[in-house]
Amino acid sequence: MITSIGTDRITKRLHSTSPPGMVAVVQPGVAARSGDVVVATIDRADSIMRRMTVINGDLILSPESHNPDHENICINATSDHAVHVEHVAYSQSREPF
């Protein structure tokens, strides 16, 4: 399911999306490509780790978790949202999420 959401809903979805003990190695300066796992920051709010897909300039951030509360976030290419992404080279969790 892809949902296009407003700023207030993005902020709510950025909280509590990684389990305790989650480790992620981010590679600053490495260009993230469609299909990569990234750490994304939207509108300078909290960061979120998701799989990034780019289709015709639109950005889809998909959760890797099995939690049904974690939904895709879709940001249209024409959106005013400021999005910053960093490539994740490695991630591991002690607990399933």
CSV table of C-alpha atoms in Angstrom, one decimal:
chain,number,residue,atom,x,y,z
A,1,MET,CA,0.0,0.0,0.0
A,2,ILE,CA,1.3,3.4,-0.9
A,3,THR,CA,0.0,6.4,0.9
A,4,SER,CA,0.7,10.1,0.1
A,5,ILE,CA,0.8,11.9,3.3
A,6,GLY,CA,1.1,15.5,4.7
A,7,THR,CA,3.8,16.9,7.0
A,8,ASP,CA,1.9,16.1,10.2
A,9,ARG,CA,1.4,12.5,9.3
A,10,ILE,CA,5.1,12.1,8.2
A,11,THR,CA,6.3,13.3,11.6
A,12,LYS,CA,4.0,10.8,13.4
A,13,ARG,CA,5.3,7.9,11.3
A,14,LEU,CA,9.0,8.7,11.9
A,15,HIS,CA,8.8,7.7,15.6
A,16,SER,CA,9.4,4.2,17.0
A,17,THR,CA,10.2,2.4,13.8
A,18,SER,CA,13.4,0.6,14.9
A,19,PRO,CA,13.7,-1.9,17.7
A,20,PRO,CA,16.1,-1.4,20.6
A,21,GLY,CA,19.7,-2.5,19.8
A,22,MET,CA,19.4,-1.8,16.1
A,23,VAL,CA,22.7,-1.1,14.5
A,24,ALA,CA,23.1,0.6,11.1
A,25,VAL,CA,26.3,1.6,9.3
A,26,VAL,CA,25.7,4.6,7.1
A,27,GLN,CA,28.0,5.6,4.3
A,28,PRO,CA,28.0,9.4,4.0
A,29,GLY,CA,28.8,10.6,0.5
A,30,VAL,CA,27.8,7.4,-1.2
A,31,ALA,CA,24.9,8.1,-3.6
A,32,ALA,CA,21.8,6.1,-2.6
A,33,ARG,CA,20.1,4.4,-5.6
A,34,SER,CA,16.6,3.1,-6.1
A,35,GLY,CA,16.3,-0.2,-4.2
A,36,ASP,CA,18.9,0.7,-1.5
A,37,VAL,CA,18.2,0.7,2.2
A,38,VAL,CA,18.6,4.3,3.3
A,39,VAL,CA,18.3,6.5,6.3
A,40,ALA,CA,15.9,9.3,5.3
A,41,THR,CA,15.2,12.5,7.0
A,42,ILE,CA,12.1,14.3,5.9
A,43,ASP,CA,11.6,18.0,6.7
A,44,ARG,CA,14.4,17.9,9.2
A,45,ALA,CA,12.4,15.7,11.5
A,46,ASP,CA,13.6,12.4,13.0
A,47,SER,CA,15.3,10.0,10.7
A,48,ILE,CA,13.8,6.7,9.5
A,49,MET,CA,15.4,3.6,7.9
A,50,ARG,CA,13.5,2.3,4.9
A,51,ARG,CA,14.1,0.7,1.4
A,52,MET,CA,14.0,3.6,-1.1
A,53,THR,CA,12.3,3.2,-4.5
A,54,VAL,CA,12.3,6.1,-7.0
A,55,ILE,CA,9.7,6.0,-9.8
A,56,ASN,CA,9.5,9.0,-12.2
A,57,GLY,CA,11.0,11.2,-9.5
A,58,ASP,CA,8.5,10.1,-6.9
A,59,LEU,CA,10.1,8.6,-3.7
A,60,ILE,CA,8.7,5.6,-2.0
A,61,LEU,CA,10.1,4.6,1.4
A,62,SER,CA,9.1,1.0,2.3
A,63,PRO,CA,9.6,-0.6,5.7
A,64,GLU,CA,11.7,-3.7,6.0
A,65,SER,CA,9.8,-4.7,9.2
A,66,HIS,CA,6.9,-7.2,9.6
A,67,ASN,CA,5.0,-4.7,11.7
A,68,PRO,CA,1.7,-3.9,10.0
A,69,ASP,CA,1.7,-0.4,11.6
A,70,HIS,CA,4.7,0.5,9.4
A,71,GLU,CA,3.4,1.7,6.1
A,72,ASN,CA,5.0,2.9,2.9
A,73,ILE,CA,5.6,6.7,2.7
A,74,CYS,CA,5.3,8.2,-0.7
A,75,ILE,CA,6.6,11.7,-1.5
A,76,ASN,CA,5.7,13.1,-4.9
A,77,ALA,CA,8.4,14.7,-7.0
A,78,THR,CA,6.5,18.0,-6.9
A,79,SER,CA,6.2,18.0,-3.1
A,80,ASP,CA,7.6,20.8,-1.0
A,81,HIS,CA,9.1,18.2,1.5
A,82,ALA,CA,12.8,18.4,2.1
A,83,VAL,CA,14.2,14.9,1.9
A,84,HIS,CA,17.8,13.9,2.7
A,85,VAL,CA,18.9,10.2,2.3
A,86,GLU,CA,22.1,8.4,3.2
A,87,HIS,CA,23.0,5.0,1.9
A,88,VAL,CA,23.0,2.2,4.5
A,89,ALA,CA,25.9,-0.2,4.0
A,90,TYR,CA,24.9,-2.7,6.8
A,91,SER,CA,22.2,-3.1,9.4
A,92,GLN,CA,21.4,-5.7,12.1
A,93,SER,CA,18.8,-6.0,14.8
A,94,ARG,CA,18.9,-8.1,18.0
A,95,GLU,CA,15.2,-8.5,17.8
A,96,PRO,CA,12.8,-9.1,14.8
A,97,PHE,CA,10.9,-6.1,13.8
